[in-house]
């Protein structure tokens, strides 16, 4: 029976969950789900300065929001330092590592010499074969791995293919610092081994690390996991994705009103493909996912496309589900009036949503579009819309008020007929009457169908809002 697949996501808590990391997590998660394996979470919190509780929580929150549920309890790397040190000792015992007593000055000289010889600055193996009895007194040593002196290390990667590293370019790097703490290189290998990880999927900025990590695996005689190093995400201009391109934290997208399914769909397409499929459910992605579908070329983050994908998911969403997200988002971003207004007008909001959905690309836009429901008179008119309720428009609104007041049947067809008749009497196109009405009723030039708006807020409120601008 083939071994059960175990993947992992190993973020360093840096304050937020980066969208690039979220994509890495998505691929690891999808592969585990596709194969019926486990998806493990390891928080690499060895940088004690940056690893705050908030930063760790941001990772949990981001993954949970996206629906990338990990299996079992998360592993906290810092707590495993004793185990890392134990493996460093075992490597020593196996003759695969050694103590190095170099002083900072000696290391500086080494770098200088390498530079002068036109070589990359590398440790020259000074303590590799020296007898520990030569150790200077009072110096706490580091432990270095014994990297092979000749030959090659091959990373047989699912995305990059066979990547060959000449060992002469890989020096005897440090695995345990003089204070007994592990380096990243050692901690990752020990943890991946102990967690039973079979497949490492991560950014290709770790490709060279992979070659170094293989040296540690070999030193311990451990199986090297399969690897897939995915190209990093670039901005629309081709440069490495950075803050100047747009928001980088997953939480920021939630606050801007993106839906998790839209994020998943968009991030999945950013570096993975299944034929020409652009829009697919999470379920479908899991069904289709394979490491072979990961793309080798760098992906460019297209903010406009993400917005369009989000618009698609907003149109497709059930009003009940969307309403819930609107209420939560309004609260999260501190829009108390909207939060309260939506809560107090649940039925109207639900009835309005099918009208609003095709007009919004984000949940924040939906909230804006829904404001007419609970707006309090006199409602604020958007400055860009003010001209539609001034001058001649005021007399037109007065005529509309009269016509509408006389209606007994307050339905879309009845209101529609009345407004059309009015436009005809004044020799105007329907839009010339509809626009002042829209602005009087909603304060904006963009809204759901104006007859629907009137039905949704009711006759009394509609007439009052129109009356506020009629003369
Ligand atoms: N903690 C590392 C990072 O956030 C990832 C380590 C790994 O995936 O091996 O870049």
Tab-separated table of C-alpha atoms and ligand atoms in Angstrom:
chain	number	residue	atom	x	y	z
A	1	UNK	CA	0.000	0.000	0.000
A	2	UNK	CA	1.422	3.434	-0.872
A	3	UNK	CA	2.366	5.573	2.102
A	4	UNK	CA	-0.269	8.013	3.296
A	5	UNK	CA	0.466	11.506	2.037
A	6	UNK	CA	1.378	14.053	4.702
A	7	UNK	CA	1.828	17.684	3.670
A	8	UNK	CA	2.510	20.669	5.853
A	9	UNK	CA	2.338	24.413	5.889
A	10	UNK	CA	5.176	25.995	7.866
A	11	UNK	CA	4.709	29.768	8.064
A	12	UNK	CA	6.820	32.090	10.156
A	13	UNK	CA	4.480	34.361	12.117
A	14	UNK	CA	5.268	37.804	10.772
A	15	UNK	CA	2.115	39.712	11.642
A	16	UNK	CA	-0.268	38.583	8.955
A	17	UNK	CA	-0.876	35.685	6.613
A	18	UNK	CA	0.709	36.709	3.305
A	19	UNK	CA	-1.407	35.898	0.247
A	20	UNK	CA	1.595	34.107	-1.265
A	21	UNK	CA	1.832	31.923	1.828
A	22	UNK	CA	-1.902	31.336	1.676
A	23	UNK	CA	-1.454	30.023	-1.853
A	24	UNK	CA	1.300	27.660	-0.673
A	25	UNK	CA	-1.003	26.483	2.106
A	26	UNK	CA	-3.812	25.990	-0.413
A	27	UNK	CA	-1.702	23.717	-2.615
A	28	UNK	CA	-0.484	21.680	0.364
A	29	UNK	CA	-4.024	21.404	1.677
A	30	UNK	CA	-5.497	20.473	-1.709
A	31	UNK	CA	-2.903	17.781	-2.270
A	32	UNK	CA	-3.581	16.236	1.139
A	33	UNK	CA	-7.347	16.362	0.597
A	34	UNK	CA	-7.041	14.990	-2.937
A	35	UNK	CA	-5.015	11.997	-1.764
A	36	UNK	CA	-6.887	11.418	1.491
A	37	UNK	CA	-3.771	12.388	3.420
A	38	UNK	CA	-3.078	14.789	6.260
A	39	UNK	CA	-2.391	18.498	6.098
A	40	UNK	CA	-0.305	19.617	9.074
A	41	UNK	CA	0.419	23.086	10.365
A	42	UNK	CA	3.736	24.082	11.877
A	43	UNK	CA	4.292	27.557	13.214
A	44	UNK	CA	7.958	28.464	12.763
A	45	UNK	CA	8.152	30.748	15.751
A	46	UNK	CA	11.852	30.570	16.460
A	47	UNK	CA	12.315	34.302	15.843
A	48	UNK	CA	11.187	35.335	19.308
A	49	UNK	CA	11.098	39.049	18.501
A	50	UNK	CA	8.575	38.774	15.713
A	51	UNK	CA	6.575	35.790	16.896
A	52	UNK	CA	3.841	37.410	18.915
A	53	UNK	CA	0.598	35.706	19.861
A	54	UNK	CA	-1.245	38.078	17.544
A	55	UNK	CA	0.948	37.057	14.632
A	56	UNK	CA	0.243	33.380	15.291
A	57	UNK	CA	-3.469	34.095	15.646
A	58	UNK	CA	-3.440	35.893	12.279
A	59	UNK	CA	-2.273	32.637	10.676
A	60	UNK	CA	-5.003	30.589	12.355
A	61	UNK	CA	-7.633	33.183	11.428
A	62	UNK	CA	-6.496	33.476	7.814
A	63	UNK	CA	-6.451	29.727	7.238
A	64	UNK	CA	-9.781	29.251	8.980
A	65	UNK	CA	-11.395	32.011	6.952
A	66	UNK	CA	-10.182	30.389	3.741
A	67	UNK	CA	-11.442	27.024	4.932
A	68	UNK	CA	-7.987	25.435	4.947
A	69	UNK	CA	-8.469	23.327	8.028
A	70	UNK	CA	-5.343	21.589	9.259
A	71	UNK	CA	-5.326	18.153	10.825
A	72	UNK	CA	-4.442	17.701	14.468
A	73	UNK	CA	-2.853	20.288	16.705
A	74	UNK	CA	-0.422	22.796	15.189
A	75	UNK	CA	3.252	22.169	15.984
A	76	UNK	CA	5.080	25.106	17.520
A	77	UNK	CA	8.678	24.943	16.389
A	78	UNK	CA	10.255	26.868	19.240
A	79	UNK	CA	9.011	24.295	21.724
A	80	UNK	CA	10.995	21.585	19.974
A	81	UNK	CA	14.445	23.143	20.462
A	82	UNK	CA	15.616	20.313	22.745
A	83	UNK	CA	14.768	17.754	20.060
A	84	UNK	CA	16.657	19.794	17.462
A	85	UNK	CA	19.735	19.910	19.725
A	86	UNK	CA	19.426	16.167	20.264
A	87	UNK	CA	19.655	15.541	16.519
A	88	UNK	CA	22.640	17.889	16.263
A	89	UNK	CA	24.370	15.695	18.885
A	90	UNK	CA	23.420	12.584	16.998
A	91	UNK	CA	24.917	13.991	13.831
A	92	UNK	CA	28.099	14.656	15.823
A	93	UNK	CA	28.097	11.082	17.089
A	94	UNK	CA	27.633	9.807	13.558
A	95	UNK	CA	30.599	11.810	12.355
A	96	UNK	CA	28.300	13.855	10.139
A	97	UNK	CA	28.827	17.122	12.018
A	98	UNK	CA	31.532	18.783	14.081
A	99	UNK	CA	32.206	21.531	16.560
A	100	UNK	CA	33.587	24.733	15.146
A	101	UNK	CA	35.392	27.218	17.397
A	102	UNK	CA	36.044	29.946	14.860
A	103	UNK	CA	36.049	33.472	16.220
A	104	UNK	CA	34.161	36.237	14.413
A	105	UNK	CA	37.558	37.633	13.318
A	106	UNK	CA	38.586	34.340	11.754
A	107	UNK	CA	35.285	34.154	9.897
A	108	UNK	CA	35.761	37.705	8.644
A	109	UNK	CA	39.231	36.845	7.367
A	110	UNK	CA	37.820	33.768	5.650
A	111	UNK	CA	35.236	35.896	3.864
A	112	UNK	CA	37.906	38.387	2.839
A	113	UNK	CA	40.124	35.666	1.415
A	114	UNK	CA	37.255	34.143	-0.517
A	115	UNK	CA	36.335	37.539	-1.915
A	116	UNK	CA	39.936	38.241	-2.926
A	117	UNK	CA	39.998	34.913	-4.765
A	118	UNK	CA	36.776	35.860	-6.532
A	119	UNK	CA	34.783	33.137	-4.752
A	120	UNK	CA	31.536	33.395	-2.835
A	121	UNK	CA	32.113	33.909	0.908
A	122	UNK	CA	32.088	30.430	2.363
A	123	UNK	CA	33.281	28.624	5.463
A	124	UNK	CA	36.551	26.910	4.581
A	125	UNK	CA	36.238	23.798	6.743
A	126	UNK	CA	38.818	25.038	9.237
A	127	UNK	CA	37.558	22.838	12.135
A	128	UNK	CA	36.271	19.989	9.992
A	129	UNK	CA	39.153	17.663	10.699
A	130	UNK	CA	40.770	19.280	13.692
A	131	UNK	CA	40.988	17.475	16.968
A	132	UNK	CA	38.654	18.935	19.628
A	133	UNK	CA	41.639	18.934	21.997
A	134	UNK	CA	42.864	21.935	20.028
A	135	UNK	CA	39.742	23.863	21.031
A	136	UNK	CA	40.484	27.285	22.493
A	137	UNK	CA	39.494	27.659	26.131
A	138	UNK	CA	36.299	29.502	27.002
A	139	UNK	CA	34.812	29.482	23.501
A	140	UNK	CA	31.315	28.043	23.105
A	141	UNK	CA	31.370	26.235	19.758
A	142	UNK	CA	28.733	26.022	17.066
A	143	UNK	CA	27.952	22.729	15.373
A	144	UNK	CA	28.424	22.530	11.614
A	145	UNK	CA	27.222	19.849	9.221
A	146	UNK	CA	29.834	17.930	7.240
A	147	UNK	CA	28.760	18.634	3.697
A	148	UNK	CA	30.149	16.277	1.053
A	149	UNK	CA	33.334	17.681	-0.480
A	150	UNK	CA	32.684	16.555	-4.003
A	151	UNK	CA	29.846	15.431	-6.211
A	152	UNK	CA	26.355	16.767	-6.508
A	153	UNK	CA	23.158	17.103	-4.566
A	154	UNK	CA	20.123	16.640	-6.775
A	155	UNK	CA	16.759	18.053	-5.836
A	156	UNK	CA	14.302	15.993	-7.843
A	157	UNK	CA	11.489	18.482	-7.797
A	158	UNK	CA	7.888	18.047	-8.969
A	159	UNK	CA	7.824	21.566	-10.392
A	160	UNK	CA	11.444	22.456	-11.146
A	161	UNK	CA	12.543	19.060	-12.423
A	162	UNK	CA	15.996	17.762	-11.516
A	163	UNK	CA	17.965	20.633	-10.039
A	164	UNK	CA	21.651	19.889	-9.589
A	165	UNK	CA	23.761	21.616	-6.946
A	166	UNK	CA	27.513	21.118	-6.982
A	167	UNK	CA	28.625	20.338	-3.435
A	168	UNK	CA	31.565	22.701	-3.783
A	169	UNK	CA	28.982	25.475	-3.636
A	170	UNK	CA	27.440	24.187	-0.410
A	171	UNK	CA	29.645	24.804	2.602
A	172	UNK	CA	29.572	23.300	6.097
A	173	UNK	CA	26.710	25.411	7.346
A	174	UNK	CA	25.816	25.835	11.027
A	175	UNK	CA	23.063	23.595	12.403
A	176	UNK	CA	23.327	24.517	16.098
A	177	UNK	CA	24.357	27.943	17.371
A	178	UNK	CA	26.777	28.420	20.244
A	179	UNK	CA	23.842	29.137	22.579
A	180	UNK	CA	22.413	25.709	21.763
A	181	UNK	CA	19.552	26.969	19.569
A	182	UNK	CA	18.956	25.312	16.192
A	183	UNK	CA	19.243	27.105	12.889
A	184	UNK	CA	16.280	27.179	10.538
A	185	UNK	CA	17.935	24.535	8.352
A	186	UNK	CA	18.136	21.950	11.128
A	187	UNK	CA	14.766	22.713	12.712
A	188	UNK	CA	12.893	22.321	9.409
A	189	UNK	CA	14.445	18.939	8.644
A	190	UNK	CA	13.945	17.507	12.117
A	191	UNK	CA	10.358	18.719	12.272
A	192	UNK	CA	9.437	17.524	8.788
A	193	UNK	CA	10.936	14.139	9.626
A	194	UNK	CA	9.251	13.820	13.015
A	195	UNK	CA	5.904	14.964	11.622
A	196	UNK	CA	6.122	12.262	8.971
A	197	UNK	CA	5.917	14.765	6.117
A	198	UNK	CA	5.984	12.994	2.749
A	199	UNK	CA	5.548	16.018	0.454
A	200	UNK	CA	6.997	19.493	0.922
A	201	UNK	CA	5.264	22.125	-1.184
A	202	UNK	CA	6.688	25.635	-0.729
A	203	UNK	CA	8.049	28.687	-2.496
A	204	UNK	CA	11.032	28.317	-4.812
A	205	UNK	CA	12.973	30.768	-2.649
A	206	UNK	CA	13.653	27.623	-0.587
A	207	UNK	CA	15.182	25.635	-3.447
A	208	UNK	CA	18.810	26.129	-2.366
A	209	UNK	CA	17.780	25.381	1.204
A	210	UNK	CA	16.382	22.101	-0.089
A	211	UNK	CA	19.860	21.032	-1.221
A	212	UNK	CA	21.280	21.895	2.203
A	213	UNK	CA	18.449	20.131	3.962
A	214	UNK	CA	19.095	16.979	1.914
A	215	UNK	CA	22.613	16.920	3.393
A	216	UNK	CA	21.046	16.740	6.873
A	217	UNK	CA	18.564	14.025	5.803
A	218	UNK	CA	21.448	12.001	4.391
A	219	UNK	CA	23.527	12.563	7.501
A	220	UNK	CA	20.761	11.002	9.586
A	221	UNK	CA	19.966	8.322	7.030
A	222	UNK	CA	16.389	9.620	6.779
A	223	UNK	CA	14.178	9.456	3.673
A	224	UNK	CA	14.052	12.769	1.832
A	225	UNK	CA	10.425	13.882	1.320
A	226	UNK	CA	9.155	14.602	-2.183
A	227	UNK	CA	9.410	18.265	-3.019
A	228	UNK	CA	7.552	20.812	-5.105
A	229	UNK	CA	9.006	24.317	-5.184
A	230	UNK	CA	6.524	26.742	-6.676
A	231	UNK	CA	7.486	30.030	-8.320
A	232	UNK	CA	6.783	33.101	-6.223
A	233	UNK	CA	4.007	35.506	-7.068
A	234	UNK	CA	4.913	38.679	-8.929
A	235	UNK	CA	3.050	41.940	-9.209
A	236	UNK	CA	1.257	43.001	-12.403
A	237	UNK	CA	4.500	44.744	-13.498
A	238	UNK	CA	6.570	41.574	-13.144
A	239	UNK	CA	8.467	42.708	-10.042
A	240	UNK	CA	8.310	40.645	-6.859
A	241	UNK	CA	4.918	41.172	-5.219
A	242	UNK	CA	5.175	43.934	-2.635
A	243	UNK	CA	3.078	46.364	-0.651
A	244	UNK	CA	3.178	48.966	-3.375
A	245	UNK	CA	1.193	46.600	-5.635
A	246	UNK	CA	-1.645	46.221	-3.147
A	247	UNK	CA	-2.651	44.531	0.081
A	248	UNK	CA	-0.583	41.479	1.016
A	249	UNK	CA	-2.379	40.142	4.063
A	250	UNK	CA	-5.250	37.712	3.726
A	251	UNK	CA	-7.122	39.578	6.468
A	252	UNK	CA	-7.045	42.771	4.393
A	253	UNK	CA	-8.912	40.990	1.605
A	254	UNK	CA	-11.544	39.823	4.035
A	255	UNK	CA	-11.969	43.417	5.215
A	256	UNK	CA	-12.206	44.687	1.651
A	257	UNK	CA	-15.106	42.350	1.111
A	258	UNK	CA	-13.661	39.405	-0.753
A	259	UNK	CA	-15.302	36.026	-0.314
A	260	UNK	CA	-13.157	33.066	0.735
A	261	UNK	CA	-14.309	30.938	-2.187
A	262	UNK	CA	-13.300	33.679	-4.603
A	263	UNK	CA	-9.881	33.984	-2.965
A	264	UNK	CA	-9.380	30.229	-3.152
A	265	UNK	CA	-10.432	30.121	-6.794
A	266	UNK	CA	-8.200	33.021	-7.730
A	267	UNK	CA	-5.157	31.852	-5.731
A	268	UNK	CA	-5.542	28.352	-7.143
A	269	UNK	CA	-5.314	29.690	-10.688
A	270	UNK	CA	-2.251	31.678	-9.728
A	271	UNK	CA	0.293	28.959	-10.292
A	272	UNK	CA	-1.865	25.926	-10.922
A	273	UNK	CA	-4.066	24.991	-13.827
A	274	UNK	CA	-6.542	22.362	-14.875
A	275	UNK	CA	-7.009	22.759	-18.613
A	276	UNK	CA	-8.691	26.063	-19.370
A	277	UNK	CA	-10.880	26.045	-16.281
A	278	UNK	CA	-11.031	29.471	-14.667
A	279	UNK	CA	-13.983	29.258	-12.309
A	280	UNK	CA	-14.362	26.220	-10.126
A	281	UNK	CA	-15.479	25.309	-6.632
A	282	UNK	CA	-13.130	24.295	-3.840
A	283	UNK	CA	-14.569	20.803	-4.184
A	284	UNK	CA	-13.663	20.675	-7.863
A	285	UNK	CA	-10.167	21.928	-7.183
A	286	UNK	CA	-9.591	19.162	-4.637
A	287	UNK	CA	-10.893	16.617	-7.124
A	288	UNK	CA	-8.650	17.899	-9.912
A	289	UNK	CA	-5.542	18.771	-7.932
A	290	UNK	CA	-2.219	17.259	-8.923
A	291	UNK	CA	1.386	18.359	-8.492
A	292	UNK	CA	1.797	18.090	-12.266
A	293	UNK	CA	-0.724	20.928	-12.640
A	294	UNK	CA	1.591	23.327	-10.801
A	295	UNK	CA	3.079	25.854	-13.216
A	296	UNK	CA	6.768	26.457	-13.610
A	297	UNK	CA	6.491	30.052	-14.745
A	298	UNK	CA	6.092	32.917	-12.289
A	299	UNK	CA	2.518	34.003	-11.736
A	300	UNK	CA	1.417	37.617	-11.869
A	301	UNK	CA	-1.106	38.858	-9.368
A	302	UNK	CA	-3.900	40.536	-11.289
A	303	UNK	CA	-5.984	42.589	-8.872
A	304	UNK	CA	-8.638	43.340	-11.487
A	305	UNK	CA	-9.093	39.683	-12.239
A	306	UNK	CA	-9.394	38.876	-8.553
A	307	UNK	CA	-12.115	41.503	-8.300
A	308	UNK	CA	-13.959	40.016	-11.257
A	309	UNK	CA	-13.735	36.534	-9.798
A	310	UNK	CA	-15.107	37.952	-6.561
A	311	UNK	CA	-17.968	39.567	-8.485
A	312	UNK	CA	-18.800	36.165	-9.915
A	313	UNK	CA	-18.967	34.604	-6.449
A	314	UNK	CA	-21.077	37.472	-5.155
A	315	UNK	CA	-23.572	36.971	-7.985
A	316	UNK	CA	-23.683	33.241	-7.311
A	317	UNK	CA	-23.972	33.446	-3.527
A	318	UNK	CA	-27.192	32.710	-1.655
A	319	UNK	CA	-28.647	35.947	-0.221
A	320	UNK	CA	-28.779	34.471	3.303
A	321	UNK	CA	-25.070	33.664	3.241
A	322	UNK	CA	-24.166	37.018	1.740
A	323	UNK	CA	-26.288	38.899	4.248
A	324	UNK	CA	-24.358	37.266	7.064
A	325	UNK	CA	-21.033	38.274	5.526
A	326	UNK	CA	-22.279	41.860	5.051
A	327	UNK	CA	-23.280	42.112	8.708
A	328	UNK	CA	-19.957	40.695	9.898
A	329	UNK	CA	-17.865	42.779	7.510
A	330	UNK	CA	-19.652	46.000	8.473
A	331	UNK	CA	-18.875	45.301	12.113
A	332	UNK	CA	-15.292	44.244	11.458
A	333	UNK	CA	-14.443	47.411	9.546
A	334	UNK	CA	-16.168	49.602	12.112
A	335	UNK	CA	-19.199	50.637	10.060
A	336	UNK	CA	-21.576	50.622	12.988
A	337	UNK	CA	-24.440	52.401	11.225
A	338	UNK	CA	-24.400	49.853	8.436
A	339	UNK	CA	-24.050	47.010	10.904
A	340	UNK	CA	-27.076	48.155	12.889
A	341	UNK	CA	-29.054	49.067	9.793
A	342	UNK	CA	-28.550	45.670	8.239
A	343	UNK	CA	-29.438	43.878	11.464
A	344	UNK	CA	-32.626	45.883	11.876
A	345	UNK	CA	-33.722	45.362	8.263
A	346	UNK	CA	-32.916	41.750	7.639
A	347	UNK	CA	-36.013	40.930	5.583
A	348	UNK	CA	-35.695	43.972	3.344
A	349	UNK	CA	-31.994	43.374	2.847
A	350	UNK	CA	-32.637	39.758	1.882
A	351	UNK	CA	-35.356	40.812	-0.545
A	352	UNK	CA	-33.058	43.473	-2.034
A	353	UNK	CA	-30.005	41.276	-2.437
A	354	UNK	CA	-30.900	39.642	-5.767
A	355	UNK	CA	-31.137	43.203	-7.133
A	356	UNK	CA	-27.853	44.271	-5.546
A	357	UNK	CA	-25.720	41.233	-6.312
A	358	UNK	CA	-25.157	41.872	-10.022
A	359	UNK	CA	-24.021	45.424	-9.219
A	360	UNK	CA	-21.240	44.705	-6.719
A	361	UNK	CA	-17.774	43.205	-6.912
A	362	UNK	CA	-17.026	43.264	-3.204
A	363	UNK	CA	-19.014	42.937	-0.012
A	364	UNK	CA	-18.169	46.554	0.833
A	365	UNK	CA	-19.792	47.647	-2.416
A	366	UNK	CA	-22.820	45.564	-1.508
A	367	UNK	CA	-23.038	47.315	1.839
A	368	UNK	CA	-22.882	50.679	0.081
A	369	UNK	CA	-25.613	49.629	-2.303
A	370	UNK	CA	-27.807	48.445	0.572
A	371	UNK	CA	-27.611	51.718	2.460
A	372	UNK	CA	-30.807	53.079	0.868
A	373	UNK	CA	-32.730	50.490	2.877
A	374	UNK	CA	-31.954	51.986	6.269
A	375	UNK	CA	-30.896	55.507	5.311
A	376	UNK	CA	-32.450	58.083	7.623
A	377	UNK	CA	-34.176	61.143	6.142
A	378	UNK	CA	-33.136	63.558	4.967
A	379	UNK	CA	-30.796	61.139	3.312
A	380	UNK	CA	-27.324	62.291	2.400
A	381	UNK	CA	-26.913	62.957	-1.286
A	382	UNK	CA	-23.616	62.013	-2.839
A	383	UNK	CA	-22.095	65.346	-4.097
A	384	UNK	CA	-21.623	63.818	-7.548
A	385	UNK	CA	-25.363	63.096	-7.653
A	386	UNK	CA	-26.609	66.455	-6.342
A	387	UNK	CA	-27.261	68.020	-9.767
A	388	UNK	CA	-29.979	65.427	-10.431
A	389	UNK	CA	-32.133	66.801	-7.616
A	390	UNK	CA	-31.651	70.517	-8.208
A	391	UNK	CA	-33.147	73.083	-10.583
A	392	UNK	CA	-35.836	71.748	-12.935
A	393	UNK	CA	-35.596	68.329	-11.371
A	394	UNK	CA	-37.415	69.598	-8.288
A	395	UNK	CA	-40.601	70.367	-10.197
A	396	UNK	CA	-40.377	67.018	-11.924
A	397	UNK	CA	-40.070	65.302	-8.547
A	398	UNK	CA	-43.133	67.201	-7.324
A	399	UNK	CA	-45.100	65.883	-10.300
A	400	UNK	CA	-43.806	62.379	-9.622
A	401	UNK	CA	-44.842	62.691	-6.012
A	402	UNK	CA	-48.396	63.521	-7.064
A	403	UNK	CA	-48.600	60.676	-9.540
A	404	UNK	CA	-47.241	58.130	-7.103
A	405	UNK	CA	-49.348	59.280	-4.178
A	406	UNK	CA	-52.433	58.362	-6.177
A	407	UNK	CA	-51.380	54.734	-6.632
A	408	UNK	CA	-53.317	52.124	-4.698
A	409	UNK	CA	-51.298	49.227	-5.968
A	410	UNK	CA	-47.691	49.710	-4.728
A	411	UNK	CA	-46.064	47.162	-7.004
A	412	UNK	CA	-43.245	47.319	-9.533
A	413	UNK	CA	-45.598	47.169	-12.593
A	414	UNK	CA	-47.899	49.851	-11.175
A	415	UNK	CA	-45.050	52.211	-10.255
A	416	UNK	CA	-43.369	51.503	-13.589
A	417	UNK	CA	-46.552	52.445	-15.488
A	418	UNK	CA	-47.040	55.616	-13.470
A	419	UNK	CA	-43.478	56.846	-13.978
A	420	UNK	CA	-43.571	56.038	-17.695
A	421	UNK	CA	-46.819	57.955	-18.100
A	422	UNK	CA	-45.267	60.928	-16.327
A	423	UNK	CA	-42.204	60.861	-18.579
A	424	UNK	CA	-44.438	60.809	-21.632
A	425	UNK	CA	-46.520	63.752	-20.449
A	426	UNK	CA	-43.319	65.759	-19.979
A	427	UNK	CA	-41.866	64.594	-23.267
A	428	UNK	CA	-38.888	63.045	-21.489
A	429	UNK	CA	-37.047	59.768	-21.782
A	430	UNK	CA	-37.673	57.423	-18.870
A	431	UNK	CA	-34.093	57.846	-17.633
A	432	UNK	CA	-34.593	61.609	-17.230
A	433	UNK	CA	-37.277	60.921	-14.654
A	434	UNK	CA	-35.719	57.837	-13.162
A	435	UNK	CA	-32.415	59.501	-12.334
A	436	UNK	CA	-33.814	62.307	-10.121
A	437	UNK	CA	-36.003	59.696	-8.447
A	438	UNK	CA	-32.994	57.448	-7.878
A	439	UNK	CA	-30.992	60.233	-6.287
A	440	UNK	CA	-33.907	61.384	-4.133
A	441	UNK	CA	-34.548	57.823	-2.972
A	442	UNK	CA	-30.994	56.533	-2.545
A	443	UNK	CA	-28.691	59.558	-2.591
A	444	UNK	CA	-26.678	57.994	-5.410
A	445	UNK	CA	-26.574	57.654	-9.154
A	446	UNK	CA	-26.107	53.886	-8.955
A	447	UNK	CA	-28.716	51.703	-7.292
A	448	UNK	CA	-30.893	48.708	-7.936
A	449	UNK	CA	-33.885	49.214	-10.215
A	450	UNK	CA	-35.647	52.293	-8.913
A	451	UNK	CA	-39.127	50.753	-8.958
A	452	UNK	CA	-37.816	47.848	-6.917
A	453	UNK	CA	-36.259	50.306	-4.493
A	454	UNK	CA	-39.644	51.939	-3.965
A	455	UNK	CA	-41.335	48.622	-3.302
A	456	UNK	CA	-38.576	47.566	-0.919
A	457	UNK	CA	-38.713	50.685	1.257
A	458	UNK	CA	-42.491	51.035	0.997
A	459	UNK	CA	-44.853	53.755	-0.184
A	460	UNK	CA	-44.698	56.016	2.854
A	461	UNK	CA	-40.912	56.195	2.990
A	462	UNK	CA	-40.641	56.548	-0.799
A	463	UNK	CA	-43.030	59.490	-0.925
A	464	UNK	CA	-41.291	61.138	2.024
A	465	UNK	CA	-37.841	60.877	0.383
A	466	UNK	CA	-39.148	62.207	-2.921
A	467	UNK	CA	-40.967	64.966	-1.023
A	468	UNK	CA	-37.660	66.057	0.554
A	469	UNK	CA	-36.486	67.153	-2.904
A	470	UNK	CA	-39.733	68.213	-4.549
A	471	UNK	CA	-40.680	71.840	-5.098
B	1	LIG	N1	9.056	29.207	7.633
B	1	LIG	C1	9.469	29.287	6.280
B	1	LIG	C2	8.882	30.518	5.640
B	1	LIG	O1	7.909	31.051	6.154
B	1	LIG	C3	9.043	28.101	5.448
B	1	LIG	C4	9.853	26.910	5.700
B	1	LIG	C5	9.541	25.783	4.756
B	1	LIG	O2	8.483	25.767	4.145
B	1	LIG	O3	10.362	24.883	4.710
B	1	LIG	O4	9.385	30.948	4.630
